[in-house]
Coordinates of C-alpha atoms and ligand atoms in Angstrom, one line a residue:
M18 CA -12.8 -22.1 -0.1
T19 CA -9.3 -20.6 -0.8
E20 CA -5.5 -22.2 0.1
L21 CA -4.6 -20.5 2.5
P22 CA -0.5 -19.4 2.6
D23 CA 1.4 -23.0 4.4
G24 CA 2.7 -21.3 7.1
R25 CA 6.6 -21.6 5.4
L26 CA 8.2 -17.9 5.8
Y27 CA 9.8 -16.7 3.2
L28 CA 13.4 -15.9 3.6
A29 CA 16.0 -14.3 0.9
G30 CA 14.2 -16.3 -1.9
Q31 CA 13.1 -19.6 -0.2
W32 CA 10.3 -20.8 1.9
V33 CA 11.3 -22.3 4.9
A34 CA 10.4 -23.3 7.9
G35 CA 10.1 -20.5 11.0
E36 CA 12.1 -21.6 14.1
G37 CA 10.6 -18.8 16.5
A38 CA 7.6 -18.7 18.6
E39 CA 4.6 -19.9 17.3
I40 CA 1.7 -17.8 15.9
T41 CA -1.8 -18.8 16.0
S42 CA -4.2 -16.8 13.0
I43 CA -8.1 -17.1 14.1
F44 CA -10.7 -16.2 12.2
P45 CA -12.1 -13.8 14.2
A46 CA -16.0 -14.3 13.4
D47 CA -16.5 -17.6 14.8
G48 CA -12.5 -18.6 16.8
S49 CA -11.6 -21.5 14.8
V50 CA -8.0 -21.1 14.1
N51 CA -7.1 -20.4 10.3
Q52 CA -3.0 -21.9 10.8
V53 CA -0.7 -22.7 13.2
L54 CA 2.7 -21.3 11.8
K55 CA 6.4 -20.8 13.6
G56 CA 7.2 -17.6 13.4
A57 CA 11.1 -16.7 12.3
S58 CA 13.6 -17.2 14.8
A59 CA 16.3 -13.6 15.3
A60 CA 19.2 -16.3 13.7
Q61 CA 16.4 -16.5 10.0
T62 CA 16.0 -12.1 10.5
D63 CA 20.0 -12.5 10.9
T64 CA 19.9 -14.6 7.7
A65 CA 17.2 -12.8 5.8
I66 CA 19.0 -9.0 6.1
E67 CA 22.4 -10.2 5.5
A68 CA 21.1 -11.6 2.6
A69 CA 18.9 -8.2 1.9
A70 CA 22.1 -6.4 2.4
R71 CA 23.9 -8.6 -0.7
A72 CA 21.2 -8.8 -2.8
Q73 CA 20.5 -5.1 -2.7
S74 CA 24.1 -4.3 -3.6
D75 CA 23.9 -6.5 -6.6
P76 CA 25.6 -4.3 -9.7
A77 CA 22.2 -5.9 -11.2
W78 CA 19.8 -4.1 -8.6
R79 CA 21.7 -1.1 -8.0
G80 CA 22.5 -0.4 -11.5
M81 CA 18.8 -0.9 -12.6
K82 CA 17.7 1.7 -14.2
P83 CA 14.5 3.2 -12.8
H84 CA 12.4 2.1 -15.9
E85 CA 13.8 -1.5 -15.5
R86 CA 12.3 -1.0 -12.1
A87 CA 9.4 0.4 -12.7
R88 CA 8.4 -2.5 -14.6
L89 CA 9.1 -5.4 -11.9
L90 CA 6.7 -3.2 -9.8
T91 CA 3.9 -3.1 -12.0
R92 CA 3.9 -7.1 -12.9
I93 CA 3.6 -7.0 -8.9
A94 CA 0.6 -4.5 -9.3
D95 CA -0.5 -6.9 -11.6
G96 CA -0.2 -10.2 -10.0
I97 CA -2.1 -8.5 -6.9
E98 CA -4.9 -7.6 -9.6
A99 CA -5.2 -11.1 -10.5
N100 CA -5.2 -12.0 -7.2
I101 CA -7.9 -9.8 -5.8
A102 CA -10.2 -12.9 -5.1
R103 CA -7.8 -14.6 -3.2
I104 CA -6.3 -12.4 -1.3
S105 CA -9.4 -10.8 -0.2
Q106 CA -10.4 -14.5 1.4
I107 CA -7.2 -14.9 3.0
Q108 CA -7.4 -11.3 4.3
S109 CA -10.8 -11.6 5.5
R110 CA -10.1 -15.1 7.5
D111 CA -6.7 -13.1 9.1
T112 CA -8.4 -10.2 10.2
G113 CA -12.3 -10.7 10.4
K114 CA -12.7 -7.5 7.6
T115 CA -15.5 -7.8 5.1
L116 CA -14.9 -8.8 2.0
R117 CA -15.8 -5.7 0.2
E118 CA -13.7 -4.1 2.6
T119 CA -10.6 -6.5 1.5
A120 CA -11.3 -6.7 -2.1
A121 CA -10.8 -3.2 -2.0
L122 CA -7.6 -3.1 0.1
A123 CA -6.4 -5.4 -2.3
G124 CA -7.1 -3.3 -5.7
S125 CA -5.6 -0.5 -3.7
A126 CA -1.8 -2.2 -2.5
A127 CA -2.1 -2.9 -6.4
G128 CA -2.5 0.6 -7.0
T129 CA 0.1 1.8 -4.9
F130 CA 2.8 -1.0 -7.0
R131 CA 1.5 0.9 -10.1
Y132 CA 1.6 4.0 -9.3
M133 CA 5.1 3.9 -7.2
A134 CA 6.2 2.5 -11.0
A135 CA 5.2 5.8 -12.8
A136 CA 6.5 7.7 -9.8
L137 CA 10.0 6.1 -10.1
E138 CA 10.3 6.4 -14.1
T139 CA 9.1 10.2 -13.7
L140 CA 10.9 12.0 -10.9
D141 CA 13.5 13.9 -11.2
D142 CA 17.4 14.3 -10.1
T143 CA 17.7 17.9 -10.3
L144 CA 21.0 20.5 -11.3
T145 CA 21.3 23.2 -8.5
V146 CA 22.4 26.8 -8.8
P147 CA 26.2 26.4 -9.6
R148 CA 28.0 29.7 -7.3
G149 CA 31.2 28.8 -9.2
D150 CA 32.1 27.2 -11.9
Y151 CA 31.5 24.1 -11.1
L152 CA 28.4 22.3 -12.5
T153 CA 25.8 21.0 -9.1
M154 CA 23.9 18.4 -9.0
S155 CA 21.0 16.4 -6.4
V156 CA 21.6 12.9 -6.7
H157 CA 19.2 9.9 -5.1
E158 CA 20.7 7.0 -4.0
P159 CA 18.8 4.1 -2.3
L160 CA 19.1 3.9 1.5
G161 CA 20.3 -0.1 1.8
V162 CA 17.8 -2.8 3.6
V163 CA 14.4 -1.5 4.7
G164 CA 12.6 -2.5 7.5
A165 CA 9.1 -2.9 7.6
I166 CA 7.3 -3.3 10.4
T167 CA 3.2 -3.4 9.8
P168 CA 0.3 -3.9 12.6
W169 CA -2.6 -6.2 11.8
N170 CA -5.8 -3.9 10.8
S171 CA -5.0 -3.3 6.7
P172 CA -2.3 -5.6 6.0
I173 CA -2.2 -6.1 1.9
A174 CA -2.7 -1.9 2.4
S175 CA -0.1 -1.2 4.9
D176 CA 2.1 -3.6 3.6
A177 CA 2.1 -2.1 0.0
Q178 CA 2.6 1.3 1.1
K179 CA 6.0 0.5 2.7
V180 CA 7.2 -2.4 0.0
A181 CA 6.4 -0.2 -3.1
P182 CA 8.3 3.2 -2.6
A183 CA 11.0 1.0 -0.7
L184 CA 12.0 -1.5 -3.8
A185 CA 11.2 1.8 -6.5
A186 CA 14.1 2.9 -4.5
G187 CA 16.6 0.5 -5.3
N188 CA 16.7 -0.7 -1.5
A189 CA 16.0 -4.4 -0.4
V190 CA 12.9 -4.7 2.3
V191 CA 12.5 -7.3 5.3
L192 CA 9.0 -7.3 6.2
K193 CA 7.4 -7.8 9.7
P194 CA 3.9 -8.7 9.9
A195 CA 1.5 -8.8 12.8
S196 CA 0.9 -11.6 14.1
W197 CA -2.2 -11.4 14.8
S198 CA -3.0 -11.3 11.0
P199 CA 0.8 -12.8 9.4
L200 CA -1.1 -14.7 6.6
T201 CA -1.8 -11.7 4.2
A202 CA 2.0 -11.1 3.9
L203 CA 3.2 -14.6 2.8
E204 CA 0.6 -14.7 0.2
L205 CA 2.0 -10.4 -1.2
A206 CA 5.3 -12.6 -0.6
R207 CA 4.3 -15.2 -3.5
I208 CA 2.9 -12.7 -6.0
I209 CA 6.3 -11.0 -5.9
E210 CA 8.5 -14.0 -6.3
G211 CA 6.3 -15.1 -8.9
A212 CA 7.0 -11.3 -10.7
G213 CA 10.7 -12.1 -11.0
L214 CA 12.4 -9.6 -8.1
P215 CA 15.4 -11.1 -7.8
R216 CA 16.0 -13.1 -4.8
G217 CA 17.0 -11.9 -1.3
L218 CA 15.3 -8.0 -2.4
F219 CA 12.3 -9.5 0.0
S220 CA 11.5 -10.7 2.5
V221 CA 8.5 -11.7 4.9
L222 CA 8.9 -12.8 8.3
P223 CA 6.2 -13.1 10.4
G224 CA 7.5 -13.2 13.9
S225 CA 6.9 -11.3 17.1
G226 CA 7.6 -7.7 17.4
R227 CA 10.2 -8.4 20.8
E228 CA 12.0 -10.9 18.3
V229 CA 11.8 -10.5 15.2
G230 CA 10.4 -6.8 15.0
N231 CA 13.5 -5.6 17.7
R232 CA 16.2 -7.4 15.6
L233 CA 15.3 -5.6 12.8
V234 CA 15.5 -2.0 14.7
E235 CA 18.5 -2.8 15.8
H236 CA 20.4 -4.6 13.5
P237 CA 23.3 -2.6 12.2
L238 CA 22.8 -3.2 8.1
V239 CA 19.2 -2.1 8.5
R240 CA 19.3 1.7 7.3
K241 CA 16.2 2.8 7.7
I242 CA 12.9 1.2 9.6
S243 CA 9.1 2.0 8.3
F244 CA 6.6 1.2 11.3
T245 CA 3.3 1.8 11.3
G246 CA 1.3 0.8 14.6
G247 CA 0.7 1.7 18.3
T248 CA 2.4 5.0 19.6
A249 CA 4.0 3.2 22.5
T250 CA 5.8 0.6 20.0
G251 CA 6.7 3.8 18.3
R252 CA 8.2 5.4 20.8
V253 CA 10.8 2.4 21.8
I254 CA 11.5 1.8 18.4
A255 CA 12.5 5.7 17.7
A256 CA 14.8 5.6 20.4
Q257 CA 16.5 3.0 18.7
A258 CA 16.5 4.4 15.7
A259 CA 18.3 7.2 17.0
A260 CA 21.0 5.4 18.6
K261 CA 21.5 4.2 15.3
L262 CA 21.2 7.8 13.6
M263 CA 18.6 5.7 11.5
P264 CA 16.1 7.4 9.6
V265 CA 12.3 6.1 10.9
S266 CA 8.7 6.6 9.3
L267 CA 6.2 6.2 11.9
E268 CA 2.5 6.2 11.7
L269 CA 0.5 5.7 15.0
G270 CA -2.1 6.4 16.7
G271 CA -4.9 8.6 16.6
K272 CA -8.4 10.0 18.5
S273 CA -8.8 12.3 15.4
P274 CA -12.0 15.0 15.9
T275 CA -14.7 15.3 13.6
I276 CA -17.3 18.9 13.8
V277 CA -20.1 19.2 12.6
F278 CA -21.6 22.9 12.5
A279 CA -25.4 23.8 12.8
D280 CA -25.1 25.0 8.3
A281 CA -24.2 21.4 7.8
D282 CA -25.7 19.3 5.6
L283 CA -26.7 16.9 8.3
D284 CA -27.5 13.5 6.1
L285 CA -23.8 14.4 4.4
A286 CA -22.2 14.7 8.1
V287 CA -24.6 11.5 9.5
A288 CA -23.3 8.8 6.9
G289 CA -19.9 9.8 6.6
I290 CA -19.7 10.3 10.5
L291 CA -20.7 6.5 10.7
Y292 CA -18.4 5.8 7.8
G293 CA -15.8 7.0 9.8
I294 CA -16.4 6.0 13.3
F295 CA -17.9 2.0 12.6
S296 CA -16.6 1.4 9.0
S297 CA -13.6 -1.3 9.6
T298 CA -15.2 -1.9 12.7
G299 CA -13.1 1.0 14.0
Q300 CA -10.0 -1.0 13.9
S301 CA -8.6 2.1 12.1
C302 CA -6.3 4.6 13.4
I303 CA -8.6 7.5 11.6
A304 CA -11.7 6.7 12.9
G305 CA -13.0 9.6 14.1
S306 CA -13.8 8.7 17.0
R307 CA -14.5 12.2 19.0
L308 CA -17.4 14.2 17.6
F309 CA -18.0 17.8 18.2
V310 CA -21.5 19.0 17.3
Q311 CA -22.7 22.3 17.6
R312 CA -25.4 23.2 20.3
A313 CA -27.7 24.5 18.2
V314 CA -28.5 20.8 16.5
H315 CA -26.8 18.6 19.0
E316 CA -29.7 16.8 20.0
D317 CA -31.5 16.7 17.0
F318 CA -28.3 15.3 15.2
V319 CA -27.5 13.0 18.0
A320 CA -30.8 11.4 18.0
R321 CA -30.5 10.8 13.8
L322 CA -26.8 9.4 14.2
V323 CA -27.9 7.1 16.8
A324 CA -31.2 6.0 15.4
A325 CA -28.2 5.5 11.4
T326 CA -26.2 3.7 14.1
R327 CA -28.9 1.1 15.6
R328 CA -29.7 0.1 11.6
L329 CA -25.9 -0.6 10.8
V330 CA -25.6 -4.2 10.4
V331 CA -23.4 -6.4 12.0
G332 CA -22.4 -9.6 10.7
H333 CA -20.3 -11.9 9.3
P334 CA -17.6 -10.4 7.2
F335 CA -18.5 -12.8 4.4
D336 CA -21.9 -11.6 4.2
A337 CA -22.7 -9.4 1.3
Q338 CA -24.8 -7.5 3.3
T339 CA -22.8 -6.7 6.4
Q340 CA -21.3 -3.4 7.6
V341 CA -19.7 -4.3 10.8
A342 CA -17.8 -7.2 11.0
P343 CA -15.9 -8.8 13.8
L344 CA -12.9 -7.3 15.9
I345 CA -9.6 -9.0 15.3
H346 CA -9.5 -11.0 18.5
Q347 CA -11.2 -11.7 21.7
D348 CA -8.5 -10.0 23.4
H349 CA -9.5 -6.8 21.3
R350 CA -13.0 -7.0 22.4
E351 CA -12.1 -7.2 25.5
A352 CA -10.0 -4.4 25.4
V353 CA -13.0 -2.0 24.0
A354 CA -15.4 -3.3 26.4
G355 CA -12.8 -2.1 29.3
H356 CA -12.7 1.1 27.4
V357 CA -16.4 1.7 27.3
A358 CA -16.5 0.3 31.2
R359 CA -14.4 2.5 32.0
A360 CA -16.3 5.3 29.9
V361 CA -19.3 4.6 32.3
A362 CA -17.8 4.3 35.2
D363 CA -16.8 8.2 34.3
G364 CA -20.4 9.1 34.1
A365 CA -21.2 8.2 30.3
Q366 CA -24.7 7.5 29.0
V367 CA -24.8 4.9 26.1
L368 CA -26.9 6.1 23.5
C369 CA -26.9 3.1 21.3
G370 CA -24.1 -0.3 21.6
G371 CA -21.8 -0.7 24.7
A372 CA -22.0 -4.9 24.6
A373 CA -21.7 -7.7 21.9
P374 CA -24.8 -8.6 19.9
D375 CA -27.2 -11.2 21.0
E376 CA -27.8 -12.8 18.0
A377 CA -27.2 -16.7 18.8
A378 CA -24.8 -16.7 14.6
L379 CA -22.5 -14.4 16.3
Q380 CA -21.6 -15.8 19.6
K381 CA -18.8 -17.8 18.8
G382 CA -16.9 -14.2 17.0
S383 CA -15.5 -11.3 18.5
Y384 CA -18.3 -9.0 17.7
Y385 CA -18.5 -5.7 19.5
L386 CA -22.0 -3.8 18.3
P387 CA -21.3 -0.1 17.4
T388 CA -21.5 2.2 20.8
I389 CA -22.5 5.9 20.6
L390 CA -21.4 7.1 24.2
S391 CA -21.9 10.9 25.6
G392 CA -22.1 13.3 28.6
L393 CA -18.3 12.8 28.9
P394 CA -15.9 15.8 29.2
N395 CA -13.3 15.8 26.4
T396 CA -10.5 15.5 29.3
A397 CA -12.2 11.8 29.5
A398 CA -9.8 8.9 29.6
L399 CA -12.5 7.9 26.2
C400 CA -12.0 11.1 24.5
R401 CA -8.3 11.1 25.2
D402 CA -7.1 7.3 24.1
E403 CA -7.3 5.5 21.0
V404 CA -10.2 2.6 21.7
F405 CA -9.0 1.1 17.7
G406 CA -13.0 -0.3 18.1
P407 CA -16.4 0.8 17.1
V408 CA -16.8 3.7 20.3
L409 CA -17.8 6.8 19.5
A410 CA -18.1 9.9 22.1
V411 CA -20.3 12.8 21.3
L412 CA -19.5 16.3 22.9
P413 CA -21.0 19.4 22.2
F414 CA -19.8 22.7 21.1
D415 CA -20.8 26.5 21.4
D416 CA -18.0 28.2 18.3
E417 CA -15.4 28.1 16.5
D418 CA -13.0 28.9 18.7
D419 CA -14.6 26.6 21.7
V420 CA -14.5 23.8 19.2
I421 CA -10.8 24.1 18.0
A422 CA -9.8 24.8 21.4
Q423 CA -11.3 21.2 22.3
A424 CA -10.2 19.0 18.9
E425 CA -6.2 20.9 19.4
D426 CA -6.5 19.2 23.6
N427 CA -5.3 15.6 22.3
A428 CA -2.0 14.2 22.1
Y429 CA -2.6 12.4 18.7
G430 CA -3.1 14.8 15.5
L431 CA -3.7 12.7 13.0
A432 CA -6.9 13.3 11.3
C433 CA -9.9 15.3 11.4
G434 CA -13.4 15.9 9.7
I435 CA -15.7 19.2 9.4
W436 CA -19.0 19.5 7.9
T437 CA -19.7 22.5 7.4
R438 CA -21.9 24.5 4.2
D439 CA -19.3 27.8 4.8
F440 CA -16.3 27.1 2.9
P441 CA -14.2 29.9 4.2
R442 CA -14.8 28.3 7.6
A443 CA -14.0 25.2 6.9
Y444 CA -10.7 26.8 5.7
R445 CA -9.8 28.2 9.2
V446 CA -10.6 25.3 11.3
A447 CA -8.8 23.0 8.7
R448 CA -5.5 25.4 9.0
A449 CA -5.8 25.9 12.7
I450 CA -6.3 21.7 13.7
T451 CA -3.0 20.5 14.0
T452 CA -3.3 17.1 11.9
G453 CA -2.3 15.1 8.8
T454 CA -5.2 15.1 6.9
V455 CA -8.2 17.3 7.4
W456 CA -11.4 16.2 5.2
I457 CA -14.1 18.8 4.3
N458 CA -17.6 17.2 4.3
T459 CA -16.3 13.6 3.6
Y460 CA -14.6 11.3 5.4
K461 CA -11.7 8.7 5.3
Q462 CA -11.1 9.0 1.8
F463 CA -7.7 7.9 0.5
S464 CA -5.7 8.6 -2.6
I465 CA -2.3 7.3 -3.0
S466 CA -0.9 10.7 -4.6
T467 CA -1.8 12.3 -1.1
P468 CA 1.0 12.3 1.2
F469 CA -0.3 10.8 4.7
G470 CA 0.5 10.9 8.2
G471 CA 0.2 12.2 11.9
E472 CA 1.4 15.5 13.9
K473 CA 2.2 14.9 17.3
D474 CA 2.1 11.8 18.6
A475 CA 0.4 10.4 15.9
G476 CA 3.9 10.3 14.3
L477 CA 6.6 11.1 12.4
G478 CA 6.9 11.7 8.3
R479 CA 4.9 11.3 5.5
E480 CA 4.4 7.8 3.0
K481 CA 2.4 8.2 -0.5
G482 CA 2.5 10.9 -3.1
R483 CA 5.2 11.1 -5.6
E484 CA 7.7 12.3 -2.7
G485 CA 7.0 9.4 -0.9
I486 CA 9.5 7.2 -2.8
R487 CA 12.1 10.2 -1.5
A488 CA 11.5 8.2 2.0
Y489 CA 13.5 5.3 1.0
M490 CA 16.7 7.4 -0.7
A491 CA 19.4 9.6 0.1
Q492 CA 20.5 12.7 -1.1
K493 CA 23.5 13.4 -2.5
S494 CA 25.1 16.4 -4.2
L495 CA 27.4 16.0 -6.7
Y496 CA 30.3 19.3 -7.3
V497 CA 31.8 18.9 -11.1
D498 CA 34.7 21.5 -12.1
L499 CA 34.7 23.5 -15.2
T500 CA 37.0 25.1 -15.1
G501 CA 40.1 22.5 -15.8
R502 CA 42.7 24.8 -13.4
P503 CA 44.0 24.3 -10.0
H504 CA 42.7 25.2 -7.7
P505 CA 44.5 29.3 -6.7
W506 CA 44.4 28.2 -2.7
A507 CA 47.0 25.9 -3.6
R508 CA 49.3 28.6 -5.7
L509 CA 50.9 25.7 -8.2
Ligands
NDP895 P1 1.5 -2.9 17.7 O1 2.8 -1.1 18.0 O2 1.9 -3.3 19.1 O3 1.9 -3.6 16.9 C1 2.5 -3.1 15.2 C2 3.8 -4.1 14.7 O4 5.2 -4.2 15.5 C3 3.3 -5.6 14.9 O5 3.8 -5.7 13.5 C4 4.1 -5.9 16.3 O6 4.5 -6.7 16.0 C5 5.2 -4.7 16.5 N1 6.4 -4.6 17.3 C6 5.7 -4.8 18.6 N2 6.2 -4.3 19.3 C7 7.7 -4.1 18.5 C8 9.1 -3.8 19.3 N3 9.4 -3.3 20.5 N4 9.7 -3.6 18.0 C9 9.4 -3.9 16.6 N5 7.9 -4.4 16.4 C10 7.5 -4.1 17.8 O7 0.5 -1.9 17.0 P2 -0.7 -2.9 16.6 O8 -0.4 -4.1 16.0 O9 -2.0 -3.4 17.9 O10 -2.2 -1.8 15.9 C11 -2.3 -0.9 16.1 C12 -2.2 0.2 16.3 O11 -1.8 0.5 15.0 C13 -3.1 1.3 16.3 O12 -2.4 2.0 17.5 C14 -3.3 1.6 15.3 O13 -3.7 3.4 15.7 C15 -1.6 2.2 14.9 N6 -2.2 2.3 13.5 C16 -1.7 3.3 12.9 C17 -2.0 3.6 10.8 C18 -1.4 4.6 10.9 O14 -0.9 4.8 9.5 N7 -1.1 5.9 11.3 C19 -2.6 2.4 10.3 C20 -3.2 1.7 11.2 C21 -2.5 1.2 12.3 P3 3.7 -8.4 16.9 O15 1.7 -8.2 16.3 O16 4.4 -9.9 16.5 O17 3.4 -7.9 18.3

């Protein structure tokens, strides 16, 4: 069994005991306690932020050439890659995700650091076109201290998505992981420390959102918050940031539509839809949780989907056969079950799932069966609200206009899936939907080189891609006189 981080916080280059509220990390497969640790206090958060500001303004860091900073990021990527098995074990214990998935997430985190190193070395500043006898250029500076606040569902990947570009841009970062999954980010701190990042530039402070998260958002030395989490929390942070006139990136929730036209390759569609909603046990912001099927194939398609769903293997995260692992926490399972109970009260038919599994071996874990519900209108609570669990609503549609109208009639705008063999139609629908990402004949594919983010209640701003670094930089314009003559207005 992999040894877990020892529960101390990584505060400005030191491993220290927390002085804030207690946090309990639980293994969701059986409810056993991974670790009880003390989170950071507001005072410790202040200490980390002040140390970050000092380290960030040190000329040794501020003046470091991009290719030298890139070398550091590459060493972090190497460190993650060398520890994939260990990170994967820790993250699976922290979150209950399968080892296969957490190994992939760790690999993608390494790829994120490597990509941001390459982007950093190759991004140019620009000479702009002058309208007088001067040279003008647009350059970029770091923002200062960045606060990164992440959720529990994919810790190492969402941490890397913020920490890599923020450090690449020359900032210091204080990272607050979610209280249900505090351990993975502490392991990332060990790796970053081992890669030789100057002390103070990076801290990991598990702790409560209200204490540590709120302090990060409010502290005057923090100049940007990069947040991934729920929409309600995102709104609170955005309002606080507005008062400070501080930029924020918000990656929030979703209720993403997936659309199957009658001409689609139905095997392709069944596989994509299963993966889109039931992988990660539905605990994914981009989960395709509202399925629209064209009326002509609705009955046949839903029957195939339900049969395939019943064959999914629900089981222990360490079992290589498992496709659907437990939910993060018993409280979250209760919340998911509550959504289903309300849907049934609203008239939904449960086509499969709708309960915890019966197997004796799974009774101690927070498991929930993959669930498909039909018979609800698009206006029902289950079709509007994010469940963040393995629950799919299926709805029929008539034609292109009808499905665009139904898909659009939702507060979120994070992702969308379209299955059809008619490419012009796929393109039309993709362009018509208000959303950050559209997958055509596939779903939930990801690449660090492709920007990601949401529209409407799904968020603000984009992460990833070469331009992702720019979100952690301030643009500055320089004008340089080329005449050597006093300005004529002065009449010298
Ligand atoms: P929350 O919004 O509750 O929490 C996210 C993070 O914010 C946690 O670290 C939490 O700390 C912290 N936090 C809570 N309150 C505050 C506050 N007032 N000020 C500052 N920080 C605060 O979301 P969940 O952790 O429950 O994550 C699930 C949500 O995240 C889902 O809605 C999902 O859609 C969204 N998500 C979005 C993604 C995207 O890329 N768009 C990706 C993954 C998830 P603590 O844990 O201590 O409460």
